[in-house]
Every structure is written in C-alpha cells, then in structure tokens.
Amino acid sequence: MRGPHEGGLTMAAGLFVLVVLVTLGITFWAGRRSRAAEDFYAAGRDFSPMQNGFAISGDYMSAASFLGVTGLIALYGYDGLLYTIGFLVAWLLVLMLVAELVRNCGRYTLADVLALRMRERPVRVAAGVSGIVISLLYLLGQMVGAGTLVSLLLHLHSSAARAGAVVGVGVLMVVYVTVGGMKATTWIQIVKCVLLLGGTVLLTVLVLLRFHGDVGSLMHSAAQGSGQGAAYELPGLRFGHKLTDQLDFVSLGLALVLGTAGLPHILSRFYTVPTARAARRSAVWAIGLVGVFYLMTIVLGLGAAALIGAPAIKAANGAGNTAVAQLADALGGTVLFGVISAVAFATILAVVAGLTMASSASFAHDLWAQAFRHPEEEPPTERQEVVVARIAAVVIGAVAIVLSLYAQKLNVATLVALAFAVAASANLPALLFTLFWRRFTTRGAAWAIWGGLVPALVLVVFSPVVSGNAAAVFPGAHFDWFPLQNPGLVSVPCGFLAGWLGTVTSRERAEPDAYAELEVRALTGAGAV
C-alpha cells in the first residue's frame, strides 16, 4: 500500500485528536454526574432501550469485527465469512436465554446472579477471576488493533511506534473508566456505534458503486484478487481439509455462538436500563444493528480482496488487520483513509473502556467488597468500593498494555475468539445451570467456572496461537502439543461437565426456596433492583 502523503497524515492525525477530545469531553461531563456506586457500575439505570441497544452494539462491534473479520474475509473468502455468522447467531441465544433473566436477577455483575441462590464467597471468587481473565483476553485484541492502526496511519512500522500506540490507548481507557464510569463508557459507545455504522455504510456504498451494484462481479474480482481463484469461494483456505482443521472450525463456531452470552462487558450492559423489558428490547436493537453491520463487513472484505489484492494486504499486515484502511485509501484517497482510520480508532477506544469497566467491577464488587472480606468484617461503603474499582482499572490497564506488546502479530479476530471461548467455557455453564437447574449447588457453580476457565487457558498456552509457527506469540518456541487454535471444542464441554459433576458429588443440597425465589424474580422481575 502506498503511504499517505503529508497532507493526508495531517488530516488523519487531526481526526484522531478530535476523537480523543470528544471522548474525553464526554468522560469529564459524565464524571461530574457519577457519584453513587449505581452511577459508576450501571450508569444510574436510566438509559432507554434504543440507547442501550446502540451501546451494546458499540461494545460488540469491536476492532475484531471492523479490522479483523474484514481482513479474514479479504484473505480467506468463505472461511473468513464464517466468523461473521458465528458473531451474529450468538445474539439469538442472548435474546432468548440471557438478557431479561440476567437483568431481573443481578445488580452489577454475573456473580450477583449466581449469589442469589449460592454461598457468596466461592462463586464470587470464581466469577470475579473469570471476568478479569476474559476481559484481559478481549483487551489484547483491541490493543493489537490500536498498534496496527496507528503504525499504518503514520507509516511507521517499528516496534517502538506500535508500543507507543498501545500505551496511549491504555492510558486513555484508564481515564475513561476512572473518571466517567459506566455513564461515560455508555455514551462513548453510542457515539462510536453511530460513527462506525456511518463509516461502514459509506465504504459499502462506494464498493458497490465501483462494481455497479453487481455482487457477482464483486465476488469474481475478489476471487481473482485473492490469488486463489475458485478456491476463494469454497471452504478450506483458512481451516483446510484435514480432520484437525475441520475440528478447529467446529471449535471456533462453538466459541463464537456460545461465548457472547458469557461476556462480562455484554452482561453488564443489561443493568444500565430500568427494567427487564427494556433489557430485552435492547437486545432486539442490538441484533438489528449488529446484523446490518456484519452484512456490510462481507462487502468490505470482498471489496478489499478485489481492489487491493491479498498479496498487498499481507504485505502491509500479515494478519490482514489493515484491509479496511487500505480499502478506504483505494476508494477515496487520503481523506477517506483518514476518516475510516479515525472511526476505527474510536471503535478501539470505546471497546477498551467497556472491557476495563467490566473487569474493574469484577475486582471491586465481587472480589474486594465480597469474597475477600471476613463475614464479621464491616462491609465497605459504596464510596470505598468505587475508589477500589478505579484503582483496579489502572492496574488492569497496565497489565493489558504489557501483555498486548507480545501479541502484535496476531489477527485481532483470532484473539477475540479466544476470549469468546473462555466465556463460553467458564461463565455460560454456571449461568445457565443457575437459571434453569433446580438441583444446582454452590460447588457445581464454582466447579463449572474453574472447570471451564482452567482447561481453556491451558489449551491456549499449548496451542499454535502461542508457539510453533511464524505468526505465534513465541515463534521460536515449540510447545504447541494441542493442535487447535481455539480451545472451545474441549473446554466448553469441560465447563458443563464440571458443573454437573460438582453438583452430583456435593454433600449440600440445593435450597428449593432459594431457587423458587430466583425463578419468580427471573420471570416476573419481583424484587429486582
């Protein structure tokens, strides 16, 4: 890809600065209105279903979607398209089984739902740790996207440039959460969603106009540009035809479809609306917005393959994370390149804020305020809890920065898929068993989370993502004895099995009254916060 000329760099940098200033303005405006814990964690629960639907979509349509999935479609055609299907289908599960029930049963986090009928300490420790780990994995994908985007924009490909971009985004995300809390994070998500949809619509229209609305011609040109010919439109370019490759595809699909319902930053969004009905309507809005967006990413991926070509995309970034920016440059020159880069940057800033918010809530509300305290110790005040949450945001942001510096070569969609796999393995079994299995016990809940979380992380460490190939985190090492890139096929059943096993071997019996209370509250909203 040709480098943008000086005027284009100046304009794009100016747009980046504008995005930062607008988001910081929203943060300080919202920070003055966030005093109580409910304001910090749940934005006062006063957002409308439409506003929350846009915010949820903003949380979900991350750098993995805009940069990573588009790049995968451009490079691998049919196999890249499978990512969009998994991301989209997942919302049907959220709508049918999770949104309304979680809003009725919880207060701020997933652990609040589990603690309604379980002993608090074991489930809060497990759910709190799981929430932090999942958020960190998701954060890695966003930070990698930030490094790629800024280095492409400024035409700087040194490791120092990428590290500077990652540190800058990390500092901003800490400011968003510590100053503005959930209210600022929600408004930033809404603004980002509008910008992202607008930018995506513009690019999609330009691609279709370039091919005179002929989708067949677009697909044919994409196949030619990919260098793969007819194989581009058939399965096998990314996942191959071997048994291991096919299992990896099944594992990925399982993680994407089941993972959304267990993501902490998505679940926490349902607490920002006043009622369960509003939570359900928020999910409907999100399905519509997300569906339209992913349909457009297919056009963008095909357009990038057709107009840029796979070799040029790989030359700029081997994982394909720059395909959208290169497409914008080809369609509209440096002006459109700058606009789309700024939109992508806003996308990253918004999502990292939501993830940091969710992880700091897991630490402060679940671990520090509940699990780590002696039963006889006086509970902390709301002010103390919020202060600890802000400190946790700083620490988690620092950890995310350090970890992401080692993952710059990975595709952002691949990284986020790992977070989905851990969420599907650890959080989803405990949540579904709690809501729908009368006999489920405290041991079962704790075992379900640990039984999914630990295998998922161990398998990731020993997978090709971390070692054994040129695109791995440690390309020179070889401890990749687990053949699949995504652990979902093994770790998701482990989570459900561990939850069942912990329950049937537990000496304590489930409290029938506690389950009856949860059932009434989940289905009617009686007693909901």
Short mmCIF file of C-alpha atoms in Angstrom, two decimals:
data_model
loop_
_atom_site.label_atom_id
_atom_site.label_comp_id
_atom_site.label_asym_id
_atom_site.label_seq_id
_atom_site.Cartn_x
_atom_site.Cartn_y
_atom_site.Cartn_z
CA MET A 1 0.00 0.00 0.00
CA ARG A 2 1.28 3.44 -0.79
CA GLY A 3 1.91 5.64 2.20
CA PRO A 4 -0.45 8.58 2.68
CA HIS A 5 1.11 11.91 1.77
CA GLU A 6 1.87 14.61 4.31
CA GLY A 7 -1.48 16.39 3.96
CA GLY A 8 -3.33 13.14 4.47
CA LEU A 9 -1.28 12.35 7.55
CA THR A 10 -2.02 15.78 8.99
CA MET A 11 -5.75 15.44 8.41
CA ALA A 12 -5.90 11.90 9.78
CA ALA A 13 -3.88 12.87 12.85
CA GLY A 14 -6.22 15.81 13.36
CA LEU A 15 -9.23 13.48 13.23
CA PHE A 16 -7.57 11.20 15.77
CA VAL A 17 -7.06 14.16 18.09
CA LEU A 18 -10.70 15.20 17.57
CA VAL A 19 -11.93 11.71 18.50
CA VAL A 20 -9.82 11.78 21.66
CA LEU A 21 -11.01 15.27 22.65
CA VAL A 22 -14.70 14.42 22.09
CA THR A 23 -14.48 11.21 24.11
CA LEU A 24 -12.58 12.94 26.90
CA GLY A 25 -15.21 15.70 26.93
CA ILE A 26 -17.96 13.08 27.33
CA THR A 27 -15.94 11.42 30.10
CA PHE A 28 -15.50 14.55 32.22
CA TRP A 29 -19.12 15.60 31.62
CA ALA A 30 -20.37 12.19 32.81
CA GLY A 31 -17.85 12.06 35.66
CA ARG A 32 -19.48 15.05 37.34
CA ARG A 33 -22.77 13.14 37.35
CA SER A 34 -21.45 9.83 38.70
CA ARG A 35 -21.43 9.79 42.48
CA ALA A 36 -23.01 6.59 43.83
CA ALA A 37 -21.94 3.02 43.05
CA GLU A 38 -25.05 2.60 40.89
CA ASP A 39 -23.91 5.53 38.74
CA PHE A 40 -20.39 4.13 38.40
CA TYR A 41 -21.35 0.49 37.69
CA ALA A 42 -24.75 0.82 35.99
CA ALA A 43 -24.97 4.44 34.78
CA GLY A 44 -27.91 5.10 37.10
CA ARG A 45 -30.04 2.57 35.13
CA ASP A 46 -31.65 5.39 33.17
CA PHE A 47 -30.76 4.60 29.55
CA SER A 48 -33.55 3.82 27.09
CA PRO A 49 -33.69 0.50 25.20
CA MET A 50 -32.65 2.21 21.96
CA GLN A 51 -29.72 3.99 23.61
CA ASN A 52 -28.63 0.79 25.32
CA GLY A 53 -29.04 -1.16 22.09
CA PHE A 54 -26.64 1.22 20.38
CA ALA A 55 -24.25 0.96 23.35
CA ILE A 56 -24.37 -2.85 23.31
CA SER A 57 -23.71 -2.83 19.58
CA GLY A 58 -20.83 -0.45 20.18
CA ASP A 59 -19.39 -2.84 22.74
CA TYR A 60 -19.81 -5.82 20.42
CA MET A 61 -18.67 -4.30 17.11
CA SER A 62 -15.05 -4.10 18.13
CA ALA A 63 -11.74 -3.89 16.32
CA ALA A 64 -12.06 -7.65 15.83
CA SER A 65 -15.15 -7.06 13.72
CA PHE A 66 -14.15 -3.95 11.79
CA LEU A 67 -10.47 -4.75 11.26
CA GLY A 68 -10.02 -8.47 11.93
CA VAL A 69 -13.10 -10.05 10.31
CA THR A 70 -12.88 -7.84 7.24
CA GLY A 71 -9.23 -8.85 6.85
CA LEU A 72 -10.08 -12.53 7.24
CA ILE A 73 -12.77 -12.31 4.55
CA ALA A 74 -10.35 -10.48 2.25
CA LEU A 75 -7.65 -13.13 2.71
CA TYR A 76 -9.66 -16.34 3.11
CA GLY A 77 -13.04 -15.72 1.48
CA TYR A 78 -15.60 -18.31 2.54
CA ASP A 79 -13.69 -19.32 5.68
CA GLY A 80 -13.43 -15.68 6.79
CA LEU A 81 -17.18 -15.29 6.27
CA LEU A 82 -17.80 -17.98 8.90
CA TYR A 83 -16.64 -15.56 11.61
CA THR A 84 -19.49 -13.16 10.80
CA ILE A 85 -22.06 -15.95 11.05
CA GLY A 86 -20.83 -17.01 14.49
CA PHE A 87 -20.75 -13.46 15.85
CA LEU A 88 -24.30 -12.80 14.62
CA VAL A 89 -26.03 -16.07 15.56
CA ALA A 90 -24.77 -15.66 19.13
CA TRP A 91 -27.25 -12.85 19.72
CA LEU A 92 -30.23 -15.17 19.34
CA LEU A 93 -29.02 -17.09 22.41
CA VAL A 94 -28.56 -13.83 24.32
CA LEU A 95 -32.08 -12.68 23.45
CA MET A 96 -33.84 -15.95 24.26
CA LEU A 97 -32.00 -17.10 27.39
CA VAL A 98 -30.00 -14.33 28.99
CA ALA A 99 -30.99 -10.66 28.60
CA GLU A 100 -34.23 -10.44 30.55
CA LEU A 101 -33.37 -13.03 33.20
CA VAL A 102 -29.96 -11.53 33.97
CA ARG A 103 -31.45 -8.05 34.31
CA ASN A 104 -34.02 -9.32 36.81
CA CYS A 105 -31.62 -11.42 38.89
CA GLY A 106 -28.44 -9.37 39.03
CA ARG A 107 -27.25 -5.97 40.17
CA TYR A 108 -23.90 -5.18 38.58
CA THR A 109 -22.09 -8.42 37.61
CA LEU A 110 -22.60 -12.09 36.72
CA ALA A 111 -21.64 -13.09 40.28
CA ASP A 112 -24.70 -11.22 41.59
CA VAL A 113 -26.90 -13.67 39.67
CA LEU A 114 -25.05 -16.73 41.00
CA ALA A 115 -25.02 -15.44 44.58
CA LEU A 116 -28.82 -15.23 44.68
CA ARG A 117 -29.04 -18.96 45.43
CA MET A 118 -25.42 -19.94 46.23
CA ARG A 119 -22.90 -19.26 49.01
CA GLU A 120 -21.31 -15.97 48.05
CA ARG A 121 -17.59 -16.42 48.61
CA PRO A 122 -16.87 -19.44 46.35
CA VAL A 123 -18.94 -18.20 43.43
CA ARG A 124 -17.76 -14.60 43.67
CA VAL A 125 -14.09 -15.65 43.70
CA ALA A 126 -14.58 -17.86 40.65
CA ALA A 127 -16.77 -15.42 38.72
CA GLY A 128 -14.59 -12.42 39.60
CA VAL A 129 -11.39 -14.09 38.40
CA SER A 130 -13.12 -15.35 35.26
CA GLY A 131 -14.44 -11.87 34.45
CA ILE A 132 -10.99 -10.31 34.73
CA VAL A 133 -9.33 -13.01 32.60
CA ILE A 134 -11.94 -12.80 29.83
CA SER A 135 -11.77 -9.00 29.76
CA LEU A 136 -7.98 -9.10 29.54
CA LEU A 137 -8.07 -11.53 26.61
CA TYR A 138 -10.58 -9.33 24.81
CA LEU A 139 -8.49 -6.25 25.60
CA LEU A 140 -5.49 -7.83 23.89
CA GLY A 141 -7.35 -7.89 20.57
CA GLN A 142 -8.27 -4.22 20.83
CA MET A 143 -4.76 -3.13 21.79
CA VAL A 144 -3.25 -5.10 18.91
CA GLY A 145 -5.69 -3.30 16.61
CA ALA A 146 -4.57 0.05 18.03
CA GLY A 147 -0.91 -0.72 17.38
CA THR A 148 -1.63 -1.83 13.82
CA LEU A 149 -3.84 1.15 13.03
CA VAL A 150 -1.53 3.88 14.30
CA SER A 151 1.57 2.37 12.70
CA LEU A 152 -0.28 2.16 9.37
CA LEU A 153 -1.65 5.67 9.66
CA LEU A 154 1.73 7.25 10.38
CA HIS A 155 3.54 4.83 8.08
CA LEU A 156 5.70 3.72 10.99
CA HIS A 157 6.37 0.02 11.34
CA SER A 158 8.88 -0.06 14.17
CA SER A 159 8.10 -1.88 17.39
CA ALA A 160 8.52 1.41 19.25
CA ALA A 161 5.72 3.02 17.23
CA ARG A 162 3.35 0.15 17.96
CA ALA A 163 4.28 0.18 21.65
CA GLY A 164 3.61 3.91 21.82
CA ALA A 165 0.17 3.46 20.28
CA VAL A 166 -0.68 0.67 22.70
CA VAL A 167 0.44 2.69 25.73
CA GLY A 168 -1.53 5.73 24.53
CA VAL A 169 -4.75 3.74 24.14
CA GLY A 170 -4.16 2.12 27.53
CA VAL A 171 -3.81 5.48 29.25
CA LEU A 172 -6.98 6.78 27.62
CA MET A 173 -9.04 3.73 28.61
CA VAL A 174 -7.95 4.14 32.23
CA VAL A 175 -9.01 7.80 32.17
CA TYR A 176 -12.43 6.93 30.69
CA VAL A 177 -13.22 4.42 33.44
CA THR A 178 -11.68 6.11 36.46
CA VAL A 179 -13.24 9.50 35.69
CA GLY A 180 -16.53 8.73 33.95
CA GLY A 181 -17.56 5.21 34.98
CA MET A 182 -20.32 3.38 33.16
CA LYS A 183 -22.23 6.54 32.17
CA ALA A 184 -19.27 7.90 30.22
CA THR A 185 -18.50 4.47 28.78
CA THR A 186 -22.09 4.08 27.56
CA TRP A 187 -22.22 7.47 25.84
CA ILE A 188 -18.84 6.83 24.21
CA GLN A 189 -20.20 3.51 22.93
CA ILE A 190 -23.28 5.21 21.48
CA VAL A 191 -21.22 7.84 19.66
CA LYS A 192 -18.78 5.20 18.44
CA CYS A 193 -21.62 2.97 17.15
CA VAL A 194 -23.08 5.82 15.10
CA LEU A 195 -19.65 6.69 13.67
CA LEU A 196 -18.82 3.07 12.89
CA LEU A 197 -22.12 2.35 11.16
CA GLY A 198 -21.83 5.59 9.20
CA GLY A 199 -18.30 4.80 8.07
CA THR A 200 -19.20 1.22 7.20
CA VAL A 201 -22.25 2.30 5.18
CA LEU A 202 -20.12 4.82 3.27
CA LEU A 203 -17.46 2.24 2.39
CA THR A 204 -20.08 -0.36 1.45
CA VAL A 205 -21.87 2.03 -0.89
CA LEU A 206 -18.59 3.04 -2.54
CA VAL A 207 -17.58 -0.60 -3.07
CA LEU A 208 -20.95 -1.46 -4.62
CA LEU A 209 -20.85 1.65 -6.84
CA ARG A 210 -17.38 0.66 -8.05
CA PHE A 211 -18.88 -2.63 -9.27
CA HIS A 212 -22.16 -1.01 -10.43
CA GLY A 213 -24.15 -2.96 -7.84
CA ASP A 214 -23.20 -6.28 -9.40
CA VAL A 215 -22.42 -8.57 -6.46
CA GLY A 216 -21.47 -11.41 -8.79
CA SER A 217 -18.84 -9.23 -10.42
CA LEU A 218 -17.56 -8.22 -6.97
CA MET A 219 -17.19 -11.84 -5.91
CA HIS A 220 -15.45 -12.78 -9.16
CA SER A 221 -13.00 -9.88 -8.81
CA ALA A 222 -12.38 -10.79 -5.16
CA ALA A 223 -11.57 -14.37 -6.11
CA GLN A 224 -9.11 -13.13 -8.73
CA GLY A 225 -7.55 -10.59 -6.35
CA SER A 226 -7.09 -13.20 -3.66
CA GLY A 227 -4.75 -15.17 -5.91
CA GLN A 228 -6.70 -18.33 -5.04
CA GLY A 229 -9.21 -18.35 -7.89
CA ALA A 230 -12.30 -20.52 -7.35
CA ALA A 231 -10.88 -21.86 -4.05
CA TYR A 232 -11.58 -18.42 -2.52
CA GLU A 233 -15.32 -19.10 -2.69
CA LEU A 234 -15.05 -22.59 -1.20
CA PRO A 235 -14.28 -23.89 2.31
CA GLY A 236 -10.70 -24.72 3.18
CA LEU A 237 -8.44 -21.70 2.69
CA ARG A 238 -8.10 -20.98 6.42
CA PHE A 239 -9.37 -24.13 8.09
CA GLY A 240 -8.07 -26.56 5.49
CA HIS A 241 -9.41 -30.03 4.75
CA LYS A 242 -7.65 -32.16 7.34
CA LEU A 243 -9.57 -33.50 10.34
CA THR A 244 -7.68 -31.17 12.68
CA ASP A 245 -8.63 -28.19 10.53
CA GLN A 246 -12.29 -29.17 10.50
CA LEU A 247 -12.30 -29.63 14.27
CA ASP A 248 -10.75 -26.19 14.64
CA PHE A 249 -13.64 -24.74 12.66
CA VAL A 250 -16.22 -26.51 14.86
CA SER A 251 -14.35 -25.27 17.92
CA LEU A 252 -14.40 -21.70 16.66
CA GLY A 253 -18.11 -21.83 15.84
CA LEU A 254 -18.95 -23.23 19.27
CA ALA A 255 -16.94 -20.48 20.98
CA LEU A 256 -18.47 -17.65 18.94
CA VAL A 257 -22.08 -18.80 19.24
CA LEU A 258 -21.98 -19.58 22.97
CA GLY A 259 -19.43 -17.03 24.12
CA THR A 260 -21.43 -13.81 23.75
CA ALA A 261 -23.89 -14.82 26.48
CA GLY A 262 -20.98 -15.15 28.92
CA LEU A 263 -19.00 -11.98 28.13
CA PRO A 264 -18.85 -9.78 31.27
CA HIS A 265 -18.94 -6.45 29.42
CA ILE A 266 -22.03 -7.54 27.46
CA LEU A 267 -23.88 -8.87 30.54
CA SER A 268 -23.18 -5.67 32.48
CA ARG A 269 -24.90 -3.66 29.73
CA PHE A 270 -28.28 -5.11 30.72
CA TYR A 271 -28.04 -3.40 34.12
CA THR A 272 -27.97 0.10 32.60
CA VAL A 273 -31.70 0.02 31.74
CA PRO A 274 -34.54 0.34 34.28
CA THR A 275 -36.47 -2.90 33.60
CA ALA A 276 -36.12 -6.41 32.21
CA ARG A 277 -38.44 -5.49 29.33
CA ALA A 278 -36.06 -2.70 28.43
CA ALA A 279 -33.16 -5.16 28.55
CA ARG A 280 -34.93 -7.45 26.11
CA ARG A 281 -35.73 -4.56 23.78
CA SER A 282 -32.08 -3.50 24.00
CA ALA A 283 -31.08 -6.95 22.76
CA VAL A 284 -33.52 -6.64 19.84
CA TRP A 285 -32.00 -3.30 18.86
CA ALA A 286 -28.53 -4.84 19.13
CA ILE A 287 -29.48 -7.78 16.88
CA GLY A 288 -30.70 -5.40 14.18
CA LEU A 289 -27.67 -3.12 14.31
CA VAL A 290 -25.15 -5.95 14.56
CA GLY A 291 -26.84 -7.86 11.73
CA VAL A 292 -26.67 -4.91 9.34
CA PHE A 293 -23.04 -4.26 10.29
CA TYR A 294 -21.87 -7.83 9.67
CA LEU A 295 -23.61 -7.97 6.32
CA MET A 296 -21.62 -4.89 5.34
CA THR A 297 -18.31 -6.38 6.53
CA ILE A 298 -18.80 -9.12 3.92
CA VAL A 299 -18.93 -6.49 1.18
CA LEU A 300 -15.89 -4.71 2.64
CA GLY A 301 -13.88 -7.94 2.81
CA LEU A 302 -14.72 -8.82 -0.79
CA GLY A 303 -14.01 -5.25 -1.86
CA ALA A 304 -10.58 -5.31 -0.21
CA ALA A 305 -9.69 -8.56 -1.94
CA ALA A 306 -10.91 -7.23 -5.30
CA LEU A 307 -9.41 -3.74 -5.19
CA ILE A 308 -6.29 -4.25 -3.06
CA GLY A 309 -5.48 -7.93 -3.50
CA ALA A 310 -4.39 -10.43 -0.89
CA PRO A 311 -0.64 -10.02 -1.56
CA ALA A 312 -0.77 -6.26 -0.88
CA ILE A 313 -2.88 -6.78 2.25
CA LYS A 314 -0.46 -9.36 3.60
CA ALA A 315 2.49 -7.12 2.76
CA ALA A 316 1.03 -4.34 4.95
CA ASN A 317 0.00 -6.69 7.76
CA GLY A 318 0.32 -10.47 7.65
CA ALA A 319 -2.84 -10.99 9.73
CA GLY A 320 -4.97 -8.80 7.46
CA ASN A 321 -5.78 -6.17 10.12
CA THR A 322 -5.14 -3.27 7.71
CA ALA A 323 -7.56 -4.33 4.94
CA VAL A 324 -10.25 -1.76 5.83
CA ALA A 325 -7.82 1.15 5.92
CA GLN A 326 -6.24 0.06 2.63
CA LEU A 327 -9.70 -0.23 1.05
CA ALA A 328 -10.59 3.28 2.20
CA ASP A 329 -7.36 4.62 0.71
CA ALA A 330 -8.11 2.91 -2.63
CA LEU A 331 -11.69 4.21 -2.77
CA GLY A 332 -11.30 7.77 -1.53
CA GLY A 333 -7.62 8.59 -1.12
CA THR A 334 -6.14 10.07 1.99
CA VAL A 335 -9.35 11.88 3.02
CA LEU A 336 -11.40 8.70 3.29
CA PHE A 337 -8.37 6.86 4.67
CA GLY A 338 -8.14 9.39 7.50
CA VAL A 339 -11.88 9.28 8.24
CA ILE A 340 -12.06 5.48 8.37
CA SER A 341 -8.87 5.27 10.44
CA ALA A 342 -10.35 7.73 12.93
CA VAL A 343 -13.58 5.69 13.08
CA ALA A 344 -11.56 2.53 13.73
CA PHE A 345 -9.62 4.36 16.44
CA ALA A 346 -12.89 5.47 18.07
CA THR A 347 -14.04 1.84 17.91
CA ILE A 348 -10.98 0.68 19.81
CA LEU A 349 -11.21 3.43 22.43
CA ALA A 350 -14.86 2.68 23.14
CA VAL A 351 -14.48 -1.07 23.45
CA VAL A 352 -11.42 -0.94 25.70
CA ALA A 353 -13.33 1.39 28.01
CA GLY A 354 -16.21 -1.10 28.29
CA LEU A 355 -13.87 -4.00 28.93
CA THR A 356 -11.88 -2.14 31.58
CA MET A 357 -15.14 -1.13 33.24
CA ALA A 358 -16.31 -4.76 33.42
CA SER A 359 -13.02 -6.09 34.78
CA SER A 360 -12.67 -3.36 37.42
CA ALA A 361 -16.25 -4.10 38.56
CA SER A 362 -15.39 -7.81 38.85
CA PHE A 363 -12.46 -7.00 41.12
CA ALA A 364 -14.00 -4.29 43.28
CA HIS A 365 -17.59 -5.54 43.60
CA ASP A 366 -17.07 -9.31 43.57
CA LEU A 367 -13.58 -9.89 44.95
CA TRP A 368 -12.64 -6.96 47.19
CA ALA A 369 -16.05 -5.98 48.58
CA GLN A 370 -17.46 -9.51 48.97
CA ALA A 371 -15.15 -12.51 48.58
CA PHE A 372 -12.00 -11.19 50.28
CA ARG A 373 -13.81 -9.93 53.38
CA HIS A 374 -14.33 -11.84 56.61
CA PRO A 375 -18.02 -12.44 57.36
CA GLU A 376 -17.70 -10.48 60.62
CA GLU A 377 -15.94 -7.56 58.98
CA GLU A 378 -17.95 -4.43 58.35
CA PRO A 379 -18.90 -4.15 54.65
CA PRO A 380 -17.31 -1.28 52.71
CA THR A 381 -19.21 1.83 51.79
CA GLU A 382 -20.21 2.49 48.19
CA ARG A 383 -17.64 5.29 48.03
CA GLN A 384 -14.84 2.92 49.13
CA GLU A 385 -15.91 0.32 46.58
CA VAL A 386 -15.88 2.84 43.74
CA VAL A 387 -12.40 4.06 44.75
CA VAL A 388 -11.11 0.47 44.64
CA ALA A 389 -12.76 -0.04 41.24
CA ARG A 390 -10.92 2.99 39.89
CA ILE A 391 -7.60 1.72 41.26
CA ALA A 392 -8.33 -1.70 39.73
CA ALA A 393 -8.92 -0.04 36.34
CA VAL A 394 -5.43 1.46 36.48
CA VAL A 395 -3.80 -1.87 37.36
CA ILE A 396 -5.77 -3.87 34.78
CA GLY A 397 -4.98 -1.28 32.13
CA ALA A 398 -1.26 -1.61 32.88
CA VAL A 399 -1.42 -5.41 32.68
CA ALA A 400 -3.30 -5.24 29.35
CA ILE A 401 -0.65 -2.90 27.91
CA VAL A 402 2.22 -5.20 28.86
CA LEU A 403 0.52 -8.37 27.55
CA SER A 404 -0.55 -6.81 24.27
CA LEU A 405 3.03 -5.85 23.40
CA TYR A 406 3.72 -9.58 22.93
CA ALA A 407 0.71 -10.24 20.70
CA GLN A 408 1.15 -7.67 17.92
CA LYS A 409 1.50 -10.28 15.13
CA LEU A 410 -1.84 -11.98 15.82
CA ASN A 411 -5.11 -11.30 14.00
CA VAL A 412 -7.44 -9.37 16.29
CA ALA A 413 -10.42 -11.59 15.44
CA THR A 414 -8.40 -14.65 16.46
CA LEU A 415 -7.55 -13.07 19.82
CA VAL A 416 -11.15 -12.09 20.50
CA ALA A 417 -12.32 -15.59 19.55
CA LEU A 418 -10.16 -16.89 22.41
CA ALA A 419 -11.98 -14.59 24.83
CA PHE A 420 -15.30 -15.93 23.49
CA ALA A 421 -14.08 -19.49 24.07
CA VAL A 422 -13.17 -18.78 27.71
CA ALA A 423 -16.52 -17.02 28.30
CA ALA A 424 -18.43 -19.95 26.77
CA SER A 425 -16.42 -22.45 28.84
CA ALA A 426 -16.47 -20.75 32.24
CA ASN A 427 -19.33 -18.25 32.57
CA LEU A 428 -22.08 -19.70 30.39
CA PRO A 429 -22.35 -23.15 32.07
CA ALA A 430 -22.58 -21.59 35.54
CA LEU A 431 -25.14 -19.02 34.37
CA LEU A 432 -27.43 -21.48 32.56
CA PHE A 433 -27.28 -24.08 35.33
CA THR A 434 -28.08 -21.41 37.93
CA LEU A 435 -31.08 -20.13 36.00
CA PHE A 436 -32.55 -23.44 34.84
CA TRP A 437 -31.36 -26.36 37.03
CA ARG A 438 -33.16 -26.66 40.34
CA ARG A 439 -30.57 -29.06 41.86
CA PHE A 440 -27.55 -26.90 41.03
CA THR A 441 -25.32 -26.22 44.08
CA THR A 442 -22.54 -23.87 45.15
CA ARG A 443 -19.88 -26.49 44.45
CA GLY A 444 -21.36 -27.03 40.99
CA ALA A 445 -21.22 -23.30 40.24
CA ALA A 446 -17.61 -22.95 41.36
CA TRP A 447 -16.55 -26.13 39.57
CA ALA A 448 -18.32 -25.05 36.37
CA ILE A 449 -16.35 -21.80 36.24
CA TRP A 450 -12.96 -23.23 37.23
CA GLY A 451 -13.60 -26.37 35.16
CA GLY A 452 -14.06 -24.29 32.04
CA LEU A 453 -11.60 -21.48 32.75
CA VAL A 454 -8.50 -23.52 33.60
CA PRO A 455 -8.69 -26.01 30.67
CA ALA A 456 -9.36 -23.17 28.23
CA LEU A 457 -6.32 -21.19 29.37
CA VAL A 458 -4.06 -24.24 29.50
CA LEU A 459 -5.07 -25.30 25.99
CA VAL A 460 -4.48 -21.78 24.65
CA VAL A 461 -0.97 -21.75 26.14
CA PHE A 462 -0.15 -25.04 24.41
CA SER A 463 -1.85 -24.13 21.11
CA PRO A 464 -0.42 -22.85 17.79
CA VAL A 465 -1.52 -19.35 18.82
CA VAL A 466 1.32 -19.14 21.35
CA SER A 467 4.14 -21.17 19.75
CA GLY A 468 5.17 -23.35 16.84
CA ASN A 469 4.73 -21.08 13.80
CA ALA A 470 5.81 -17.71 12.42
CA ALA A 471 2.57 -15.96 13.41
CA ALA A 472 2.60 -17.17 17.03
CA VAL A 473 3.39 -15.09 20.11
CA PHE A 474 6.67 -17.02 20.54
CA PRO A 475 7.57 -18.17 17.01
CA GLY A 476 10.88 -19.70 18.02
CA ALA A 477 9.42 -21.97 20.71
CA HIS A 478 7.69 -25.30 20.15
CA PHE A 479 5.29 -26.41 22.88
CA ASP A 480 2.16 -26.47 20.71
CA TRP A 481 1.03 -30.02 21.51
CA PHE A 482 -2.67 -29.01 21.37
CA PRO A 483 -3.43 -28.85 17.63
CA LEU A 484 -6.43 -26.46 17.64
CA GLN A 485 -6.15 -22.67 17.64
CA ASN A 486 -9.40 -22.32 19.58
CA PRO A 487 -9.99 -24.48 22.69
CA GLY A 488 -13.80 -24.27 22.68
CA LEU A 489 -14.45 -27.79 21.41
CA VAL A 490 -12.76 -29.23 24.51
CA SER A 491 -13.13 -26.53 27.16
CA VAL A 492 -16.87 -25.79 26.72
CA PRO A 493 -17.91 -29.41 27.44
CA CYS A 494 -15.41 -29.38 30.34
CA GLY A 495 -17.25 -26.45 31.92
CA PHE A 496 -20.68 -28.09 31.66
CA LEU A 497 -19.33 -31.45 32.80
CA ALA A 498 -17.55 -29.91 35.80
CA GLY A 499 -20.74 -28.08 36.83
CA TRP A 500 -22.75 -31.29 36.66
CA LEU A 501 -20.08 -33.31 38.47
CA GLY A 502 -19.69 -30.72 41.23
CA THR A 503 -23.42 -30.76 41.82
CA VAL A 504 -23.97 -34.54 41.92
CA THR A 505 -20.96 -35.07 44.24
CA SER A 506 -21.83 -32.20 46.57
CA ARG A 507 -22.90 -33.07 50.12
CA GLU A 508 -25.01 -29.94 50.39
CA ARG A 509 -28.34 -29.89 48.68
CA ALA A 510 -29.74 -27.00 46.67
CA GLU A 511 -32.11 -24.76 48.59
CA PRO A 512 -35.55 -25.23 46.98
CA ASP A 513 -36.76 -21.93 48.43
CA ALA A 514 -33.76 -20.07 47.02
CA TYR A 515 -34.40 -21.50 43.55
CA ALA A 516 -38.10 -20.66 43.79
CA GLU A 517 -37.22 -17.08 44.72
CA LEU A 518 -34.78 -16.83 41.80
CA GLU A 519 -37.35 -18.30 39.40
CA VAL A 520 -40.04 -15.82 40.45
CA ARG A 521 -37.62 -12.91 40.27
CA ALA A 522 -36.18 -14.00 36.90
CA LEU A 523 -39.58 -14.45 35.26
CA THR A 524 -41.55 -11.60 36.85
CA GLY A 525 -38.98 -9.04 37.98
CA ALA A 526 -40.37 -9.03 41.52
CA GLY A 527 -37.61 -7.84 43.84
CA ALA A 528 -35.31 -6.80 41.02
CA VAL A 529 -33.01 -3.84 41.67
#
